[in-house]
Tab-separated table of C-alpha atoms and ligand atoms in Angstrom:
chain	number	residue	atom	x	y	z
Q	1227	MET	CA	1.590	15.459	-16.070
Q	1228	ILE	CA	2.823	11.649	-16.195
Q	1229	SER	CA	6.780	11.544	-17.159
Q	1230	ASP	CA	10.125	9.844	-16.581
Q	1231	ASN	CA	11.654	12.780	-16.557
Q	1232	ILE	CA	13.766	12.737	-13.096
Q	1233	GLN	CA	15.359	15.666	-13.543
Q	1234	ARG	CA	12.064	17.766	-13.414
Q	1235	ALA	CA	10.750	15.544	-10.233
Q	1236	ILE	CA	14.010	16.968	-8.511
Q	1237	GLU	CA	13.157	20.578	-9.221
Q	1238	ILE	CA	9.832	19.819	-7.840
Q	1239	LEU	CA	10.278	17.983	-4.532
Q	1240	ASP	CA	13.434	21.168	-3.761
Q	1241	GLN	CA	10.954	23.343	-4.697
Q	1242	ASN	CA	9.033	21.818	-1.388
Q	1243	ASP	CA	6.231	20.442	-4.103
Q	1244	LEU	CA	5.137	17.062	-4.472
Q	1245	ILE	CA	5.397	14.284	-6.960
Q	1246	SER	CA	4.151	10.566	-7.837
Q	1247	ILE	CA	6.560	8.075	-7.479
Q	1248	PRO	CA	6.646	4.498	-8.538
Q	1249	THR	CA	7.643	1.542	-6.155
Q	1250	GLU	CA	7.280	-2.240	-6.524
Q	1251	THR	CA	3.878	-1.767	-4.353
Q	1252	VAL	CA	2.131	1.179	-5.266
Q	1253	TYR	CA	2.562	4.392	-6.442
Q	1254	GLY	CA	3.191	7.321	-3.297
Q	1255	LEU	CA	2.590	10.758	-2.556
Q	1256	ALA	CA	5.894	11.991	-2.685
Q	1257	GLY	CA	7.699	14.833	-0.176
Q	1258	ASN	CA	10.573	15.850	1.302
Q	1259	ILE	CA	10.422	14.844	4.752
Q	1260	TYR	CA	11.757	18.094	6.063
Q	1261	SER	CA	9.762	20.227	4.021
Q	1262	GLU	CA	7.030	21.133	6.590
Q	1263	VAL	CA	5.089	22.636	3.370
Q	1264	ALA	CA	5.210	19.506	1.567
Q	1265	ILE	CA	4.329	17.187	3.671
Q	1266	THR	CA	1.538	19.808	4.584
Q	1267	LYS	CA	0.344	18.879	1.068
Q	1268	ILE	CA	0.473	15.470	1.477
Q	1269	PHE	CA	-1.784	15.409	4.124
Q	1270	GLU	CA	-4.363	18.011	2.162
Q	1271	MET	CA	-3.819	16.570	-1.392
Q	1272	LYS	CA	-4.982	12.962	0.644
Q	1273	SER	CA	-7.713	13.932	2.805
Q	1274	ARG	CA	-5.614	12.037	5.068
Q	1275	PRO	CA	-5.996	12.147	8.813
Q	1276	LEU	CA	-2.682	14.191	10.430
Q	1277	PHE	CA	-3.212	11.487	13.178
Q	1278	ASN	CA	-1.813	8.601	10.381
Q	1279	PRO	CA	1.713	8.896	10.058
Q	1280	LEU	CA	3.816	8.426	7.037
Q	1281	ILE	CA	6.535	6.010	5.858
Q	1282	VAL	CA	10.324	7.588	4.705
Q	1283	HIS	CA	11.387	6.028	1.497
Q	1284	ILE	CA	15.440	5.638	2.076
Q	1285	HIS	CA	18.154	4.393	-0.652
Q	1286	ASN	CA	20.940	3.440	1.222
Q	1287	ILE	CA	20.765	1.569	4.973
Q	1288	ASN	CA	23.118	4.133	6.128
Q	1289	GLN	CA	20.329	6.177	6.575
Q	1290	LEU	CA	18.798	4.552	9.096
Q	1291	GLU	CA	21.288	6.216	11.394
Q	1292	GLN	CA	19.911	9.791	11.119
Q	1293	LEU	CA	15.778	8.724	10.953
Q	1294	THR	CA	16.392	6.401	14.261
Q	1295	SER	CA	17.882	6.020	17.769
Q	1296	TYR	CA	17.816	2.103	17.783
Q	1297	ILE	CA	17.647	-0.793	15.560
Q	1298	PRO	CA	16.484	-4.242	17.018
Q	1299	ASP	CA	19.044	-6.911	15.894
Q	1300	LYS	CA	15.978	-8.907	14.109
Q	1301	ALA	CA	15.332	-4.994	12.585
Q	1302	LEU	CA	18.565	-5.304	10.768
Q	1303	ILE	CA	18.163	-8.903	9.362
Q	1304	LEU	CA	15.421	-8.353	8.194
Q	1305	ALA	CA	16.254	-5.166	6.225
Q	1306	ASN	CA	19.088	-7.073	4.731
Q	1307	ALA	CA	17.060	-9.783	4.000
Q	1308	PHE	CA	14.508	-7.895	2.131
Q	1309	TRP	CA	15.186	-4.002	1.021
Q	1310	PRO	CA	15.389	-2.751	-1.224
Q	1311	GLY	CA	11.602	-4.417	-1.017
Q	1312	ALA	CA	8.518	-4.582	0.307
Q	1313	LEU	CA	8.969	-4.595	4.037
Q	1314	THR	CA	8.288	-1.590	6.103
Q	1315	LEU	CA	10.251	-1.118	9.541
Q	1316	VAL	CA	8.495	1.169	12.493
Q	1317	LEU	CA	11.754	1.898	14.837
Q	1318	LYS	CA	12.326	3.720	17.497
Q	1319	LYS	CA	12.329	7.442	15.736
Q	1320	ASN	CA	15.673	9.980	15.883
Q	1321	ILE	CA	15.129	13.716	17.188
Q	1322	GLN	CA	15.613	15.053	13.893
Q	1323	VAL	CA	12.483	13.215	12.174
Q	1324	PRO	CA	9.659	16.020	12.180
Q	1325	ASP	CA	6.902	14.736	14.039
Q	1326	LEU	CA	4.587	15.718	11.464
Q	1327	ILE	CA	5.627	12.274	9.805
Q	1328	THR	CA	5.712	10.350	12.316
Q	1329	ALA	CA	2.048	11.874	14.037
Q	1330	GLY	CA	3.721	12.943	17.087
Q	1331	LYS	CA	4.929	8.893	17.824
Q	1332	ASP	CA	8.132	8.234	19.286
Q	1333	SER	CA	8.667	5.847	16.246
Q	1334	VAL	CA	9.202	6.107	12.645
Q	1335	ALA	CA	8.292	4.101	9.692
Q	1336	ILE	CA	10.966	3.828	7.177
Q	1337	ARG	CA	11.682	1.465	3.771
Q	1338	MET	CA	13.976	0.909	0.978
Q	1339	PRO	CA	11.830	0.794	-2.324
Q	1340	ASN	CA	12.724	-1.818	-5.066
Q	1341	HIS	CA	12.494	0.495	-8.308
Q	1342	PRO	CA	15.092	1.374	-10.195
Q	1343	ILE	CA	13.643	5.029	-11.004
Q	1344	THR	CA	12.816	5.618	-7.512
Q	1345	LEU	CA	16.107	4.469	-6.178
Q	1346	ALA	CA	17.773	6.996	-8.699
Q	1347	LEU	CA	15.831	9.292	-7.657
Q	1348	LEU	CA	15.968	9.502	-4.201
Q	1349	LYS	CA	20.283	8.822	-5.045
Q	1350	GLN	CA	20.442	12.258	-6.040
Q	1351	LEU	CA	17.936	13.629	-3.242
Q	1352	SER	CA	19.142	15.078	-0.435
Q	1353	TYR	CA	16.684	14.200	1.909
Q	1354	PRO	CA	14.621	11.246	2.052
Q	1355	LEU	CA	11.158	10.903	0.383
Q	1356	ALA	CA	7.809	10.497	2.867
Q	1357	ALA	CA	5.196	9.009	1.002
Q	1358	PRO	CA	1.679	7.163	1.439
Q	1359	SER	CA	0.096	5.527	-0.936
Q	1360	ALA	CA	-1.476	7.981	-3.832
Q	1361	ASN	CA	-5.104	7.779	-3.613
Q	1362	PRO	CA	-7.526	10.117	-1.696
Q	1363	PHE	CA	-8.003	8.707	1.860
Q	1364	SER	CA	-9.698	5.172	1.877
Q	1365	CYS	CA	-9.477	5.098	-1.832
Q	1366	ILE	CA	-8.199	2.354	-3.931
Q	1367	SER	CA	-4.207	2.125	-3.547
Q	1368	PRO	CA	-3.057	3.296	-7.401
Q	1369	THR	CA	-0.851	0.524	-9.326
Q	1370	LYS	CA	-0.801	2.720	-12.595
Q	1371	ALA	CA	0.605	5.632	-13.453
Q	1372	ASN	CA	-2.815	6.822	-14.912
Q	1373	HIS	CA	-4.760	5.652	-11.592
Q	1374	VAL	CA	-2.531	8.389	-9.975
Q	1375	GLU	CA	-3.492	10.877	-12.691
Q	1376	GLU	CA	-7.588	9.919	-12.590
Q	1377	TYR	CA	-7.291	10.454	-9.012
Q	1378	PHE	CA	-5.712	13.853	-8.593
Q	1379	GLY	CA	-5.623	15.427	-12.129
Q	1380	LYS	CA	-3.665	19.167	-12.395
Q	1381	LYS	CA	-4.014	18.675	-8.265
Q	1382	LEU	CA	-0.243	17.466	-8.896
Q	1383	GLN	CA	2.657	18.534	-11.163
Q	1384	MET	CA	4.149	15.137	-11.787
Q	1385	VAL	CA	3.544	11.509	-11.907
Q	1386	LEU	CA	6.872	10.052	-12.350
Q	1387	ASP	CA	6.129	7.484	-14.997
Q	1388	GLY	CA	7.331	3.729	-13.532
Q	1389	GLY	CA	5.185	1.627	-15.519
Q	1390	ASP	CA	2.874	-1.036	-13.666
Q	1391	CYS	CA	3.716	-1.776	-9.600
Q	1392	ILE	CA	5.069	-5.343	-10.152
Q	1393	ASN	CA	3.793	-6.244	-6.685
Q	1394	GLY	CA	0.710	-4.609	-6.397
Q	1395	ILE	CA	0.241	-4.563	-3.205
Q	1396	GLU	CA	1.580	-2.221	-0.146
Q	1397	SER	CA	4.291	-3.353	1.706
Q	1398	THR	CA	4.352	-5.165	4.665
Q	1399	ILE	CA	4.904	-3.745	8.140
Q	1400	ILE	CA	6.834	-4.945	11.042
Q	1401	GLY	CA	7.011	-2.958	14.468
Q	1402	PHE	CA	9.136	-4.007	17.424
Q	1403	GLU	CA	7.915	-4.158	21.353
Q	1404	GLY	CA	11.063	-3.957	22.639
Q	1405	ASP	CA	13.162	-6.228	20.747
Q	1406	GLU	CA	10.086	-8.562	19.833
Q	1407	PRO	CA	8.943	-8.217	16.308
Q	1408	ILE	CA	5.143	-7.450	15.540
Q	1409	LEU	CA	3.187	-7.975	12.415
Q	1410	TYR	CA	1.376	-4.118	11.653
Q	1411	ARG	CA	0.299	-4.790	8.297
Q	1412	LEU	CA	-0.007	-7.788	6.150
Q	1413	GLY	CA	1.522	-6.973	2.803
Q	1414	ALA	CA	3.189	-7.911	-0.171
Q	1415	ILE	CA	6.082	-9.784	1.366
Q	1416	SER	CA	4.432	-13.217	3.440
Q	1417	ILE	CA	4.748	-13.590	6.914
Q	1418	GLU	CA	5.491	-16.926	6.108
Q	1419	ASN	CA	8.509	-15.578	4.109
Q	1420	ILE	CA	9.428	-12.924	6.989
Q	1421	GLU	CA	9.036	-15.882	9.576
Q	1422	SER	CA	11.578	-18.000	7.417
Q	1423	VAL	CA	14.155	-15.147	8.447
Q	1424	ILE	CA	13.583	-14.287	12.036
Q	1425	GLY	CA	11.750	-16.706	13.593
Q	1426	SER	CA	7.858	-16.227	14.875
Q	1427	VAL	CA	6.478	-13.104	14.301
Q	1428	LYS	CA	3.831	-11.649	16.577
Q	1429	ILE	CA	0.594	-10.962	14.982
Q	1430	LYS	CA	-2.377	-8.992	16.946
Q	1431	ASN	CA	-5.657	-9.361	15.865
Q	1432	LYS	CA	-6.798	-6.608	13.947
Q	1433	GLU	CA	-8.444	-4.850	16.534
Q	1434	GLU	CA	-5.350	-4.433	18.252
Q	1435	MET	CA	-3.586	-3.654	15.383
Q	1436	THR	CA	-5.406	-0.205	14.911
Q	1437	PRO	CA	-3.786	1.986	17.903
Q	1438	ALA	CA	0.048	0.631	16.454
Q	1439	ALA	CA	-0.925	1.367	12.933
Q	1440	PRO	CA	-3.624	4.196	12.865
Q	1441	GLY	CA	-3.845	3.903	8.893
Q	1442	MET	CA	-5.375	0.641	9.390
Q	1443	LEU	CA	-8.726	1.740	10.009
Q	1444	SER	CA	-11.262	-0.921	9.264
Q	1445	ARG	CA	-12.620	0.500	5.945
Q	1446	HIS	CA	-9.982	1.210	3.507
Q	1447	TYR	CA	-8.983	0.326	0.521
Q	1448	ALA	CA	-12.190	0.530	-0.827
Q	1449	PRO	CA	-13.896	0.812	-4.413
Q	1450	ARG	CA	-17.044	2.965	-4.092
Q	1451	THR	CA	-19.525	-0.430	-5.026
Q	1452	ASN	CA	-20.791	-1.978	-2.457
Q	1453	THR	CA	-18.760	-5.156	-2.447
Q	1454	ASN	CA	-19.267	-8.826	-0.632
Q	1455	LEU	CA	-16.335	-11.554	0.373
Q	1456	GLU	CA	-17.622	-14.857	0.173
Q	1457	THR	CA	-16.831	-18.371	-0.144
Q	1458	ASN	CA	-19.677	-19.595	-2.064
Q	1459	ILE	CA	-19.903	-17.255	-4.920
Q	1460	GLU	CA	-22.693	-19.503	-6.825
Q	1461	GLU	CA	-24.614	-19.268	-3.975
Q	1462	SER	CA	-24.227	-15.418	-3.437
Q	1463	ILE	CA	-24.805	-14.637	-6.928
Q	1464	LYS	CA	-28.751	-16.258	-6.407
Q	1465	SER	CA	-29.419	-13.516	-3.393
Q	1466	PHE	CA	-29.011	-10.451	-5.833
Q	1467	SER	CA	-31.138	-11.544	-8.460
Q	1468	ASN	CA	-31.930	-8.738	-10.890
Q	1469	LYS	CA	-28.751	-7.119	-9.802
Q	1470	LYS	CA	-25.685	-5.766	-11.772
Q	1471	ILE	CA	-23.441	-7.988	-10.945
Q	1472	GLY	CA	-19.580	-8.111	-10.767
Q	1473	LEU	CA	-17.195	-11.021	-9.767
Q	1474	LEU	CA	-13.574	-10.787	-8.723
Q	1475	LEU	CA	-12.359	-14.376	-8.522
Q	1476	PHE	CA	-8.853	-16.353	-7.827
Q	1477	SER	CA	-8.616	-18.388	-10.847
Q	1478	GLN	CA	-11.655	-19.801	-12.746
Q	1479	LYS	CA	-14.825	-18.070	-14.040
Q	1480	ILE	CA	-18.152	-18.501	-13.501
Q	1481	ASN	CA	-20.718	-19.571	-16.084
Q	1482	ASN	CA	-23.972	-17.407	-15.222
Q	1483	GLN	CA	-25.538	-14.736	-17.955
Q	1484	GLN	CA	-26.627	-12.761	-15.083
Q	1485	ILE	CA	-22.898	-11.743	-14.747
Q	1486	ILE	CA	-21.814	-8.532	-16.366
Q	1487	HIS	CA	-18.248	-8.832	-15.944
Q	1488	GLN	CA	-15.766	-11.203	-14.168
Q	1489	GLU	CA	-12.148	-10.024	-12.987
Q	1490	ILE	CA	-9.249	-13.647	-12.940
Q	1491	LEU	CA	-6.682	-12.302	-11.244
Q	1492	SER	CA	-4.633	-15.749	-11.960
Q	1493	GLN	CA	-5.677	-18.062	-14.221
Q	1494	ASN	CA	-2.508	-20.563	-13.147
Q	1495	SER	CA	-3.779	-19.929	-9.115
Q	1496	ASP	CA	-0.683	-17.941	-8.652
Q	1497	LEU	CA	-1.239	-16.052	-5.379
Q	1498	GLN	CA	1.505	-13.587	-6.201
Q	1499	GLU	CA	-0.081	-12.596	-9.430
Q	1500	ALA	CA	-3.224	-12.268	-8.057
Q	1501	ALA	CA	-1.809	-9.640	-5.945
Q	1502	SER	CA	-0.239	-7.908	-8.275
Q	1503	ASN	CA	-3.520	-7.665	-10.487
Q	1504	LEU	CA	-6.293	-7.594	-7.204
Q	1505	TYR	CA	-6.103	-3.069	-7.386
Q	1506	THR	CA	-6.324	-3.174	-11.068
Q	1507	ALA	CA	-9.461	-5.220	-11.212
Q	1508	LEU	CA	-11.116	-3.934	-8.070
Q	1509	HIS	CA	-10.137	-0.002	-10.431
Q	1510	ASN	CA	-12.106	-1.668	-13.441
Q	1511	LEU	CA	-14.966	-3.617	-11.745
Q	1512	ASP	CA	-15.717	0.222	-9.881
Q	1513	LYS	CA	-16.198	1.952	-13.400
Q	1514	LEU	CA	-18.804	-0.405	-14.356
Q	1515	ASN	CA	-22.132	1.250	-12.204
Q	1516	LEU	CA	-22.376	-2.093	-10.783
Q	1517	ASP	CA	-24.901	-2.936	-7.698
Q	1518	ILE	CA	-22.989	-4.904	-6.405
Q	1519	ILE	CA	-19.163	-6.521	-6.693
Q	1520	ILE	CA	-18.634	-10.634	-5.272
Q	1521	ALA	CA	-15.359	-10.772	-4.711
Q	1522	GLU	CA	-13.873	-14.838	-3.982
Q	1523	ARG	CA	-12.317	-15.381	-0.681
Q	1524	PHE	CA	-8.776	-16.426	-1.074
Q	1525	PRO	CA	-6.550	-19.123	0.415
Q	1526	ASP	CA	-5.533	-18.460	4.199
Q	1527	PHE	CA	-2.078	-18.672	3.957
Q	1528	GLY	CA	1.144	-16.483	1.985
Q	1529	LEU	CA	-0.175	-13.528	-0.130
Q	1530	GLY	CA	-3.951	-15.037	0.326
Q	1531	LYS	CA	-3.671	-13.853	3.661
Q	1532	THR	CA	-2.736	-9.908	2.576
Q	1533	ILE	CA	-5.756	-10.119	-0.376
Q	1534	ASN	CA	-8.621	-11.116	2.036
Q	1535	ASP	CA	-7.328	-8.326	4.554
Q	1536	ARG	CA	-7.945	-6.114	1.966
Q	1537	LEU	CA	-10.650	-7.843	0.343
Q	1538	GLU	CA	-12.298	-7.541	3.979
Q	1539	ARG	CA	-11.189	-4.070	4.345
Q	1540	ALA	CA	-12.924	-2.812	1.048
Q	1541	THR	CA	-15.982	-4.931	1.919
Q	1542	LYS	CA	-16.329	-2.641	5.685
Q	1543	LEU	CA	-19.440	-0.334	5.059
O	1116	LIG	O1	3.900	0.198	-0.041
O	1116	LIG	C1	4.376	1.220	0.531
O	1116	LIG	O2	4.099	0.568	2.285
O	1116	LIG	C2	3.305	2.231	0.311
O	1116	LIG	C3	4.359	2.825	-0.700
O	1116	LIG	C4	4.254	4.136	-1.067
O	1116	LIG	O3	5.504	2.635	-0.231
O	1116	LIG	N1	2.965	3.127	0.974
O	1116	LIG	C5	1.760	3.025	1.744
O	1116	LIG	O4	1.906	3.911	2.215
O	1116	LIG	O5	1.151	2.097	2.081
O	1116	LIG	P1	0.262	4.457	3.256
O	1116	LIG	O6	0.840	5.849	4.237
O	1116	LIG	O7	-1.012	4.233	2.276
O	1116	LIG	O8	0.535	3.406	4.901
O	1116	LIG	C6	1.327	3.429	5.446
O	1116	LIG	C7	0.938	3.052	6.763
O	1116	LIG	C8	-0.263	3.428	7.383
O	1116	LIG	O9	-1.165	2.317	7.920
O	1116	LIG	C9	0.529	3.739	8.749
O	1116	LIG	O10	-0.379	4.091	10.124
O	1116	LIG	C10	1.470	3.263	9.209
O	1116	LIG	O11	2.194	2.948	7.852
O	1116	LIG	N2	2.762	3.903	9.703
O	1116	LIG	C11	3.462	5.086	9.411
O	1116	LIG	N3	4.028	5.437	10.369
O	1116	LIG	C12	4.122	5.101	11.404
O	1116	LIG	C13	4.499	3.960	12.929
O	1116	LIG	N4	5.299	5.581	13.032
O	1116	LIG	N5	3.886	3.480	13.948
O	1116	LIG	C14	2.908	2.323	13.233
O	1116	LIG	N6	2.407	2.692	12.101
O	1116	LIG	C15	2.712	3.516	10.941
O	1117	LIG	MG1	-2.469	3.918	2.156
């Protein structure tokens, strides 16, 4: 059920059950971090492998004390600069954080989401919420309440309605090796923006990133329809004659009779707007029974990098 009843949301969570929460990035599937029953349900409902740790959502920076055992200076600078917001910090965990949340790792991922309804909810709870994105494992992340409803239906008591997710793409994840910041996942805050605050951040190549953030399996965020990522769209269309083609484009439509549907992510070539429309566009295209989705490669800077990262994962078989 999609509802904006925060009191009912609290009741469900207090009974060790799950709800979906709105955030500025994507909808999350949330439960009490200290309830083994609730956390086990998260993994089951998502069909998520247990080795893939969850993000803990807080509403007050002071909560870091109960969750972590060490905070590098640059982590605090980032938290102060970007929280509430689309930044997740991976920090050395406090012994009280259950192993189920961290998949047995000695670090915990934490973020303060920037959504008024979810912040209001978190303030009224006596525990933080663990919440992965509210999609079955390896499906496209939900950016609207009804995406979540379509995925889980009656299995989920409540989707707390917070409207469409403004950023529309997951948080940026920064971890630390000692005191040195490392990018674990490209996300809604550009790496340039992060580096403007703390200086250079080590960026591992994709293969190296995978063990650090185990959720970063190469195929992820994927539509069921075959998807290609291309620089030259017109050329690519020619190689799919007689096929039902859908296009995912940055700013400009293509004139071609063969195309069944085109999703334009930002007519003004605005990367932020494009990122916020990406998953809805993929959801839309995926419903059309196409033979192929051809996606345009984005400019390789700012949120263009994040969009390319997600599209690369969507195109892996
Ligand atoms: O924007 C977001 O971050 C959304 C909203 C709901 O907050 N959440 C989200 O969660 O994207 P999820 O579970 O879909 O992705 C979390 C990522 C996974 O790739 C996981 O491996 C990584 O965070 N992660 C969690 N704990 C970690 C840890 N201790 N060390 C390294 N990576 C971790
Ligand atoms: Mg996810």
